[in-house]
mmCIF file of C-alpha atoms in Angstrom:
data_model
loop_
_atom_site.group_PDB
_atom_site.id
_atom_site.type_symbol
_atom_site.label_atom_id
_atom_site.label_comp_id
_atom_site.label_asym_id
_atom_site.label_seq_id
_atom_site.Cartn_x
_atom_site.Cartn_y
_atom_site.Cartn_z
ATOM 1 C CA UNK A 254 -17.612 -0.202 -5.190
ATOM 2 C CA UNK A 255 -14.343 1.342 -5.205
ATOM 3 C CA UNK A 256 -13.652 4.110 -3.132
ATOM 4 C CA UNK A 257 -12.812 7.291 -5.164
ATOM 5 C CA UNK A 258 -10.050 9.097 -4.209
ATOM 6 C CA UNK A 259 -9.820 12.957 -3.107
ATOM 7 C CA UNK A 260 -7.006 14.824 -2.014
ATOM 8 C CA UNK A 261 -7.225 15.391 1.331
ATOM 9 C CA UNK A 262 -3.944 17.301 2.134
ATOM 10 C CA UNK A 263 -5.493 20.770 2.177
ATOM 11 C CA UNK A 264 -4.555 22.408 -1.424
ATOM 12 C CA UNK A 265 -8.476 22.027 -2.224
ATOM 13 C CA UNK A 266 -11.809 21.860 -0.634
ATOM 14 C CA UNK A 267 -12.815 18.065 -0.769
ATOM 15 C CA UNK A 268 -16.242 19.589 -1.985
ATOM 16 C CA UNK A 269 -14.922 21.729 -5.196
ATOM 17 C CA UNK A 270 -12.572 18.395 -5.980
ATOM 18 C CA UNK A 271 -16.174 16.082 -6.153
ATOM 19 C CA UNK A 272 -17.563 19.138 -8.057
ATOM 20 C CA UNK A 273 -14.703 18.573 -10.843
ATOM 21 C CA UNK A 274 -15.218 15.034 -11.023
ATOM 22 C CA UNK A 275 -18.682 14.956 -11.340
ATOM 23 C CA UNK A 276 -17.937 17.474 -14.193
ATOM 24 C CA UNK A 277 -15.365 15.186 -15.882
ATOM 25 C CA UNK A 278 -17.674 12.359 -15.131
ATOM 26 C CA UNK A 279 -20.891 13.875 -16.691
ATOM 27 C CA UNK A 280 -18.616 14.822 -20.112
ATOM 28 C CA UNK A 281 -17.679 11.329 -20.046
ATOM 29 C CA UNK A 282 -21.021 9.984 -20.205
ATOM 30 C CA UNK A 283 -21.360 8.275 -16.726
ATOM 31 C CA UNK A 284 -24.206 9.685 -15.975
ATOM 32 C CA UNK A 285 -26.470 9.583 -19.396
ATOM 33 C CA UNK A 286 -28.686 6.910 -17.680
ATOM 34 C CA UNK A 287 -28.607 7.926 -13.933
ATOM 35 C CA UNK A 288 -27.539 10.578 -11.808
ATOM 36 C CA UNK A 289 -26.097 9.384 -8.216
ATOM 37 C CA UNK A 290 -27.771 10.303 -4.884
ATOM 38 C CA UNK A 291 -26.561 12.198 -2.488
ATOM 39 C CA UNK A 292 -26.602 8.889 -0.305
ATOM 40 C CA UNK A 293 -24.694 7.037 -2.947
ATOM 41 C CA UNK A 294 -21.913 10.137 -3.625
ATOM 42 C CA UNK A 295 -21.516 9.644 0.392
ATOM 43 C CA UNK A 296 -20.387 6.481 0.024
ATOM 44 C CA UNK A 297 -18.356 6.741 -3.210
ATOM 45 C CA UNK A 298 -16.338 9.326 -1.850
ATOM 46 C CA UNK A 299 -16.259 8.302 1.574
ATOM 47 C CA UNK A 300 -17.511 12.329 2.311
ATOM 48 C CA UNK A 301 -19.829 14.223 4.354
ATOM 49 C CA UNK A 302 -23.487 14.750 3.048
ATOM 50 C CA UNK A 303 -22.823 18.364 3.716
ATOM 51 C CA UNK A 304 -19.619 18.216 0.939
ATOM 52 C CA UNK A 305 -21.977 16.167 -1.208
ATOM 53 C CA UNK A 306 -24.971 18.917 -0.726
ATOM 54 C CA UNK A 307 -21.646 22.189 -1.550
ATOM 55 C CA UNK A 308 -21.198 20.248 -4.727
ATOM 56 C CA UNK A 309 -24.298 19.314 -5.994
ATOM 57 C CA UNK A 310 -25.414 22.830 -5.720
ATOM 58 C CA UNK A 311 -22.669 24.275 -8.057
ATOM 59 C CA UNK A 312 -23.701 21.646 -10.741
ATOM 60 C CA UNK A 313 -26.812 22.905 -10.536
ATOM 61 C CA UNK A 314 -25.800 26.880 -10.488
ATOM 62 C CA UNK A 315 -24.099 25.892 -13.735
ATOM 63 C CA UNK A 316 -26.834 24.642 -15.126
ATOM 64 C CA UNK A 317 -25.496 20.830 -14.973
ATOM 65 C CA UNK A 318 -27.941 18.984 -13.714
ATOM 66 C CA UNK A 319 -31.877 19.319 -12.052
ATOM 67 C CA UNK A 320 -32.409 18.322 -8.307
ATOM 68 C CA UNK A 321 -35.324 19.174 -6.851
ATOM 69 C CA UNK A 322 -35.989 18.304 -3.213
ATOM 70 C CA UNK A 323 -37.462 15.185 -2.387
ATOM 71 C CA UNK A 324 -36.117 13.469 -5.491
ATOM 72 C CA UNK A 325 -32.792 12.188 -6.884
ATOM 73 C CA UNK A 326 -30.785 15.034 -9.427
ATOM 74 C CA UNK A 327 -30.804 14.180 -12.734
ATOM 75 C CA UNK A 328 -28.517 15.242 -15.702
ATOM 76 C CA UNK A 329 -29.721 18.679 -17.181
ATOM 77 C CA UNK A 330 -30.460 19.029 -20.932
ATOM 78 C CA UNK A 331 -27.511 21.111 -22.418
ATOM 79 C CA UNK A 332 -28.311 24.677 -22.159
ATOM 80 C CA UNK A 333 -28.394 25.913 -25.391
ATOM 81 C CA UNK A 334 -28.090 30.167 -26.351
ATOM 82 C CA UNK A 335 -30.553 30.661 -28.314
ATOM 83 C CA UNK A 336 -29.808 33.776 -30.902
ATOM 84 C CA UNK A 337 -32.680 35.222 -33.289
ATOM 85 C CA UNK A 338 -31.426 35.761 -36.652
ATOM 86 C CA UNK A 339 -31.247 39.195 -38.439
ATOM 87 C CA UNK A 340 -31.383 41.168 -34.886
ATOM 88 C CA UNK A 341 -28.548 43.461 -33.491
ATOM 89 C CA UNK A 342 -27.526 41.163 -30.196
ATOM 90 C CA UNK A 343 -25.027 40.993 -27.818
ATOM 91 C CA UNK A 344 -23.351 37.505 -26.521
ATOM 92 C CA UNK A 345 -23.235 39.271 -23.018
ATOM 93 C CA UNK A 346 -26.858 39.645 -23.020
ATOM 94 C CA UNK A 347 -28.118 36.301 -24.861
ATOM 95 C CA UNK A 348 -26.137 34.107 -22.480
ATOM 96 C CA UNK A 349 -27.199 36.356 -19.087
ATOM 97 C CA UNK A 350 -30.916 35.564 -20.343
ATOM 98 C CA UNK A 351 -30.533 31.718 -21.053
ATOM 99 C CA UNK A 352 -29.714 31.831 -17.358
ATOM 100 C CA UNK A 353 -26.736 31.006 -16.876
ATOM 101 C CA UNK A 354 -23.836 32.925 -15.197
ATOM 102 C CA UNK A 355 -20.943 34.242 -17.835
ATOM 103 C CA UNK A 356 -17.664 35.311 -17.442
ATOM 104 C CA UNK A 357 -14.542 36.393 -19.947
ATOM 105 C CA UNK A 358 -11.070 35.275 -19.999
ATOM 106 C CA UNK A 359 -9.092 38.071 -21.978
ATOM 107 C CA UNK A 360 -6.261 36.977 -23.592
ATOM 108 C CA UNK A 361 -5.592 40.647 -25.606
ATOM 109 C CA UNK A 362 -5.942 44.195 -24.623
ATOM 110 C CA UNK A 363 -4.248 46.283 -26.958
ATOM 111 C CA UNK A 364 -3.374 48.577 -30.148
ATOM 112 C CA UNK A 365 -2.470 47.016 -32.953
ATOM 113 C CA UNK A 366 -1.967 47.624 -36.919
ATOM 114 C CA UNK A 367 -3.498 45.630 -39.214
ATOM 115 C CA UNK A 368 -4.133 46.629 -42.937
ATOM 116 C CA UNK A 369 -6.919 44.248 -43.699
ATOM 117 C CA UNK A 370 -8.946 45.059 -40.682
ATOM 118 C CA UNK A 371 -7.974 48.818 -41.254
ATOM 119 C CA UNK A 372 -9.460 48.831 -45.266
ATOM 120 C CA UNK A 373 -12.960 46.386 -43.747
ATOM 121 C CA UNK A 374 -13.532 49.608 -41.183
ATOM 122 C CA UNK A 375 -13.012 52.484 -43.988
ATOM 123 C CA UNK A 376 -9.542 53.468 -42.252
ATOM 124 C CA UNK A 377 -5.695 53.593 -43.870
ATOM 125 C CA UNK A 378 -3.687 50.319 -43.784
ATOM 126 C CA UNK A 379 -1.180 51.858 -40.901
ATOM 127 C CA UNK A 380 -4.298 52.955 -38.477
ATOM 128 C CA UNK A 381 -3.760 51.961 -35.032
ATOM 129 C CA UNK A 382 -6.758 50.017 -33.778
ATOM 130 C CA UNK A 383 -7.438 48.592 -30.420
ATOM 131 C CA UNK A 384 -7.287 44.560 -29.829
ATOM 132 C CA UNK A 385 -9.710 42.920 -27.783
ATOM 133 C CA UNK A 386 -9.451 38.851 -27.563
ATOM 134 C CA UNK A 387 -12.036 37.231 -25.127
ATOM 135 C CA UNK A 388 -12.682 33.440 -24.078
ATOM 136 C CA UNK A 389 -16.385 33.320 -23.226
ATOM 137 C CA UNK A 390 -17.785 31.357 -20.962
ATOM 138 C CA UNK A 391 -21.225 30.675 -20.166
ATOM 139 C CA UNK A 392 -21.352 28.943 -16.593
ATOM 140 C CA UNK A 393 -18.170 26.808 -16.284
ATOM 141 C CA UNK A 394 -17.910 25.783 -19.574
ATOM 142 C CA UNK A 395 -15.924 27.687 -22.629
ATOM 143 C CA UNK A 396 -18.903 29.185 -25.319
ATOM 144 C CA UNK A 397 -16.434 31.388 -27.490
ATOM 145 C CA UNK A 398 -13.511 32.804 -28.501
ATOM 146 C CA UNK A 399 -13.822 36.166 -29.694
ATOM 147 C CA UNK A 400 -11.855 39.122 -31.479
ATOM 148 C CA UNK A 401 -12.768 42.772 -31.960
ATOM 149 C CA UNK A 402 -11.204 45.419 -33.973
ATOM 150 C CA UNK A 403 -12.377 49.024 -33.063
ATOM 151 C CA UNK A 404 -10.849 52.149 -34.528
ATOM 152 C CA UNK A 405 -8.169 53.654 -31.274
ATOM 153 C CA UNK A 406 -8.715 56.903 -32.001
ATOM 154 C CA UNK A 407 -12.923 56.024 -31.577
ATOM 155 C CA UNK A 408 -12.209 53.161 -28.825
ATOM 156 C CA UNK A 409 -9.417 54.208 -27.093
ATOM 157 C CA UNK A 410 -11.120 54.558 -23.753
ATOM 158 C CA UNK A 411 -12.112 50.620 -23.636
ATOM 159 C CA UNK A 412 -8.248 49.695 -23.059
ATOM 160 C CA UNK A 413 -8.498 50.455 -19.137
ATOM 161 C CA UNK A 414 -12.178 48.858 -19.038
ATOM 162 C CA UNK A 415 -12.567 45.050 -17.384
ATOM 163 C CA UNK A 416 -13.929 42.996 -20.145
ATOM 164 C CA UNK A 417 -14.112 39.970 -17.341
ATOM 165 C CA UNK A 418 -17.745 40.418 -16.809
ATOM 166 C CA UNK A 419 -18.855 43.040 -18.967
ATOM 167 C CA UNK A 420 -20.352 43.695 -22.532
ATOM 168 C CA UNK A 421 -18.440 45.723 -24.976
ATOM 169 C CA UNK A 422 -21.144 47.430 -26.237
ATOM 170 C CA UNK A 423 -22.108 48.870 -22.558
ATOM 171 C CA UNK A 424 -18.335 50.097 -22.320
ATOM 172 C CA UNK A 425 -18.386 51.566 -25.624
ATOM 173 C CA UNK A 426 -21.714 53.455 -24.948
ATOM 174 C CA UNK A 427 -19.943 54.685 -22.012
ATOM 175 C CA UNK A 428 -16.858 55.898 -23.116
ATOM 176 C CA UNK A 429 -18.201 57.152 -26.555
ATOM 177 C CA UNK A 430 -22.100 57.347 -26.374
ATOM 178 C CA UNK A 431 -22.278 55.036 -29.379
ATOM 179 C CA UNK A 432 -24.367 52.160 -29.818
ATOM 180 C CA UNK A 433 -24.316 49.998 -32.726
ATOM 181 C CA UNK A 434 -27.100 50.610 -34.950
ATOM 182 C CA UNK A 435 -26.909 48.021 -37.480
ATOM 183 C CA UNK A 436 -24.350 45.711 -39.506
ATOM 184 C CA UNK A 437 -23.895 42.432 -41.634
ATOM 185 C CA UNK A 438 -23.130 38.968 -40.060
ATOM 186 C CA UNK A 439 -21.794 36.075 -42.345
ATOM 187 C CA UNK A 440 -21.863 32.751 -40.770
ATOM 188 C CA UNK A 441 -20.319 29.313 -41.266
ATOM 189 C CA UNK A 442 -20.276 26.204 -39.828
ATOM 190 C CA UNK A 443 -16.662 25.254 -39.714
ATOM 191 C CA UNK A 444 -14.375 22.617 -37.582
ATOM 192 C CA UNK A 445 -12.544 24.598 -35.513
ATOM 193 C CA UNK A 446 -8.856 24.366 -35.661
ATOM 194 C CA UNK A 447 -6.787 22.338 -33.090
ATOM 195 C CA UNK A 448 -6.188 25.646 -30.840
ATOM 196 C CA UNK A 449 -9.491 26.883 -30.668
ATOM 197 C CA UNK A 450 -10.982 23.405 -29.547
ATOM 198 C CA UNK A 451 -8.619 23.294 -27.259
ATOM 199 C CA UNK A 452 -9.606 27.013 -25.946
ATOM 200 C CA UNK A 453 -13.192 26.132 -26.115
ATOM 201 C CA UNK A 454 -12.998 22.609 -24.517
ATOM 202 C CA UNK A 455 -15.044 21.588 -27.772
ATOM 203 C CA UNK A 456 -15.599 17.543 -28.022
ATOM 204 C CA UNK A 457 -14.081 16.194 -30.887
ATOM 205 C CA UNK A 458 -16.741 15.470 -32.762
ATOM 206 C CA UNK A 459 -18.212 18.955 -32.122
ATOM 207 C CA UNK A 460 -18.362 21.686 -35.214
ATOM 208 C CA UNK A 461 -18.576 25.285 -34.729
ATOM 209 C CA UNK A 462 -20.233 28.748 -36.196
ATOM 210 C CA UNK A 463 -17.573 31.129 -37.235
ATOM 211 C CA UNK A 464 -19.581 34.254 -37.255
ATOM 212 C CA UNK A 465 -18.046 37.451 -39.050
ATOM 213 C CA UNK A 466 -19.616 41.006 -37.982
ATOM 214 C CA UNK A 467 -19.248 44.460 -38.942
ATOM 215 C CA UNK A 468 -20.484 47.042 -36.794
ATOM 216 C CA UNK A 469 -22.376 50.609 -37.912
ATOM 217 C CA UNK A 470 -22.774 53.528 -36.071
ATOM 218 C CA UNK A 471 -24.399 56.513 -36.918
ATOM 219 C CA UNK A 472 -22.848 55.977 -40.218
ATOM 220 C CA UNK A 473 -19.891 54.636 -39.620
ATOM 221 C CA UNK A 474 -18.091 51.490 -39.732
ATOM 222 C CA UNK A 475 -16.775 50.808 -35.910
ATOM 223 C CA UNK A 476 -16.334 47.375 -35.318
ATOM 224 C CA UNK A 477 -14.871 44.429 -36.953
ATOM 225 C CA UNK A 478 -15.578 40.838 -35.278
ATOM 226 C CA UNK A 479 -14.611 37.573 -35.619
ATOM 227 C CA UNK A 480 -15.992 35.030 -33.626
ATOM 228 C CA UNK A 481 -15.769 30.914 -33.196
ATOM 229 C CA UNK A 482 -19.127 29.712 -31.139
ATOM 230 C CA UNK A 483 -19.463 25.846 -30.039
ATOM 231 C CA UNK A 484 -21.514 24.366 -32.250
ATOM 232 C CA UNK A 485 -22.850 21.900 -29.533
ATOM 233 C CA UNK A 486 -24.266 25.166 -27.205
ATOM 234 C CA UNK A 487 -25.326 27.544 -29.677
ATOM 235 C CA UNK A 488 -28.249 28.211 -32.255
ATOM 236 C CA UNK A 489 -29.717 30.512 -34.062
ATOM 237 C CA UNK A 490 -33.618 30.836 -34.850
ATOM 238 C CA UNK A 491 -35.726 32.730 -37.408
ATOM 239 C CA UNK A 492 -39.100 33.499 -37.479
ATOM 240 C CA UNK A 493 -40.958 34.408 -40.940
ATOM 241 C CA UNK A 494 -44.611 34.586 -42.115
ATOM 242 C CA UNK A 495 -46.672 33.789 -45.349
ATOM 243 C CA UNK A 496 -46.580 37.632 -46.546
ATOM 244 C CA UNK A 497 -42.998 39.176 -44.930
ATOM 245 C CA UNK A 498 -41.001 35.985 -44.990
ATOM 246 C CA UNK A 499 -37.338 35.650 -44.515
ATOM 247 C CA UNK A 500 -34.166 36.384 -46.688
ATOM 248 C CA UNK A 501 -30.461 34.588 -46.131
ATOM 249 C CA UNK A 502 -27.921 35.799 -47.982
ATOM 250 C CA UNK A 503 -24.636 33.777 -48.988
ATOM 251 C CA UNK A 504 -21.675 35.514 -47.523
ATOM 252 C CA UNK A 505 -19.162 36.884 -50.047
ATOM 253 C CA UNK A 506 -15.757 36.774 -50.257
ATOM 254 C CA UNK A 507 -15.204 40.759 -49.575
ATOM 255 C CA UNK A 508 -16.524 40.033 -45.969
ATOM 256 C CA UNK A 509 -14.836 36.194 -44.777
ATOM 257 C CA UNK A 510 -12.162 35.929 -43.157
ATOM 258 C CA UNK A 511 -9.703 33.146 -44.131
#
């Protein structure tokens, strides 16, 4: 076999370059039937077994693949965040309990006017409101993009807060004492547009959920959300019974966003 190349001139740790192309090479399908040994990525790569062992073990902190000791790793089922329907949730908390490690990018921070947002959060078309835009990731992989509109004179605390690793709804607790206590959620399955699969890495055959959300608390309307979710590693799950059962409700045109 051909030996694959690495850069070996020092900009990157021969063991984080293997990492990325195992990556690329597991979204590319190489690897549906049969995950390489270490023995076999030794020879590929023309590496140490110790750079083969650095790498492996980040693929399997993310979640990428299953090696247990003794036998040869193996591609990993997709995580998938799970999300029960018709509960208050945060993204923050549902991908921290599927396991895997999460992390922001923010793209916005700021205050803003916008009259639509203003009249969906009871407020005057000129209100300032605060602007937060997030890339979430869950391990290394984009999971969402995500916009929040919060009243400034309510929010204005959160603009000096690190959204990198953090849940807005812990920050706004902290700065304000409010937590959400309930709100509507309208979701669609859409194709995201050629920026946001970009953003979110998102095959091209991949759909998405485009969930709307507006926030209550303790009467008041404090939060409008938009948010794009890869279809490929999230789902949502209901539960219902012979005697309570379960309601959906079609989204109306008051609530979408175009």
């Amino acid at each position: 076999m051909t030996e694959r190349r690495l850069d070996r001139s020092g900009g990157q740790t021969l063991w984080k370059q293997l990492q990325q192309d195992l990556v690329r090479r597991l979204r590319a399908g190489e690897f549906d039937d049969l995950f390489p040994g270490e023995l076999q990525l030794v020879e590929d790569y023309a590496v140490s077994r110790h750079t083969v062992r650095q790498a492996l073990a980040k693929l399997r902190a993310d979640g990428l693949i299953v090696a247990e000791r003794g036998r040869q790793p193996r591609v990993a089922t997709t995580p998938e965040i799970r999300q029960p329907m018709g509960a208050l949730y945060s993204l923050f908390s549902s991908v921290e309990a599927s396991g895997l490690p999460q992390h922001s990018v923010v793209r916005a921070l700021d205050v803003r006017a916008d009259g639509v947002i203003a009249s969906r959060l009871d407020l005057e078309a000129s209100s300032p409101l605060v602007y937060l835009e997030r890339v979430r990731f869950a391990g290394d992989e984009p999971l969402a993009l995500d916009r929040v509109w919060l009243p400034k004179a309510l929010a204005e605390g959160l603009l000096d807060a690190d959204f990198s690793h953090t849940s807005l709804y812990n920050e706004l607790a902290k700065s304000t004492g409010l937590r959400l206590d309930h709100g509507r959620e309208d979701i669609r399955a859409v194709n995201p547009t050629p920026a946001e699969r970009a953003l979110l890495h998102c095959p091209a055959d991949a759909a998405a959920f485009s969930i709307n959300r507006l926030g209550h608390a303790q009467g008041r309307k404090i939060e409008w959300r938009h948010t794009v979710v890869r279809g490929d590693r999230f789902a949502l799950a209901a539960e219902f019974s012979a005697h309570e059962g379960y309601r959906l409700t079609p989204a109306t045109a008051a609530t979408a966003l175009p």
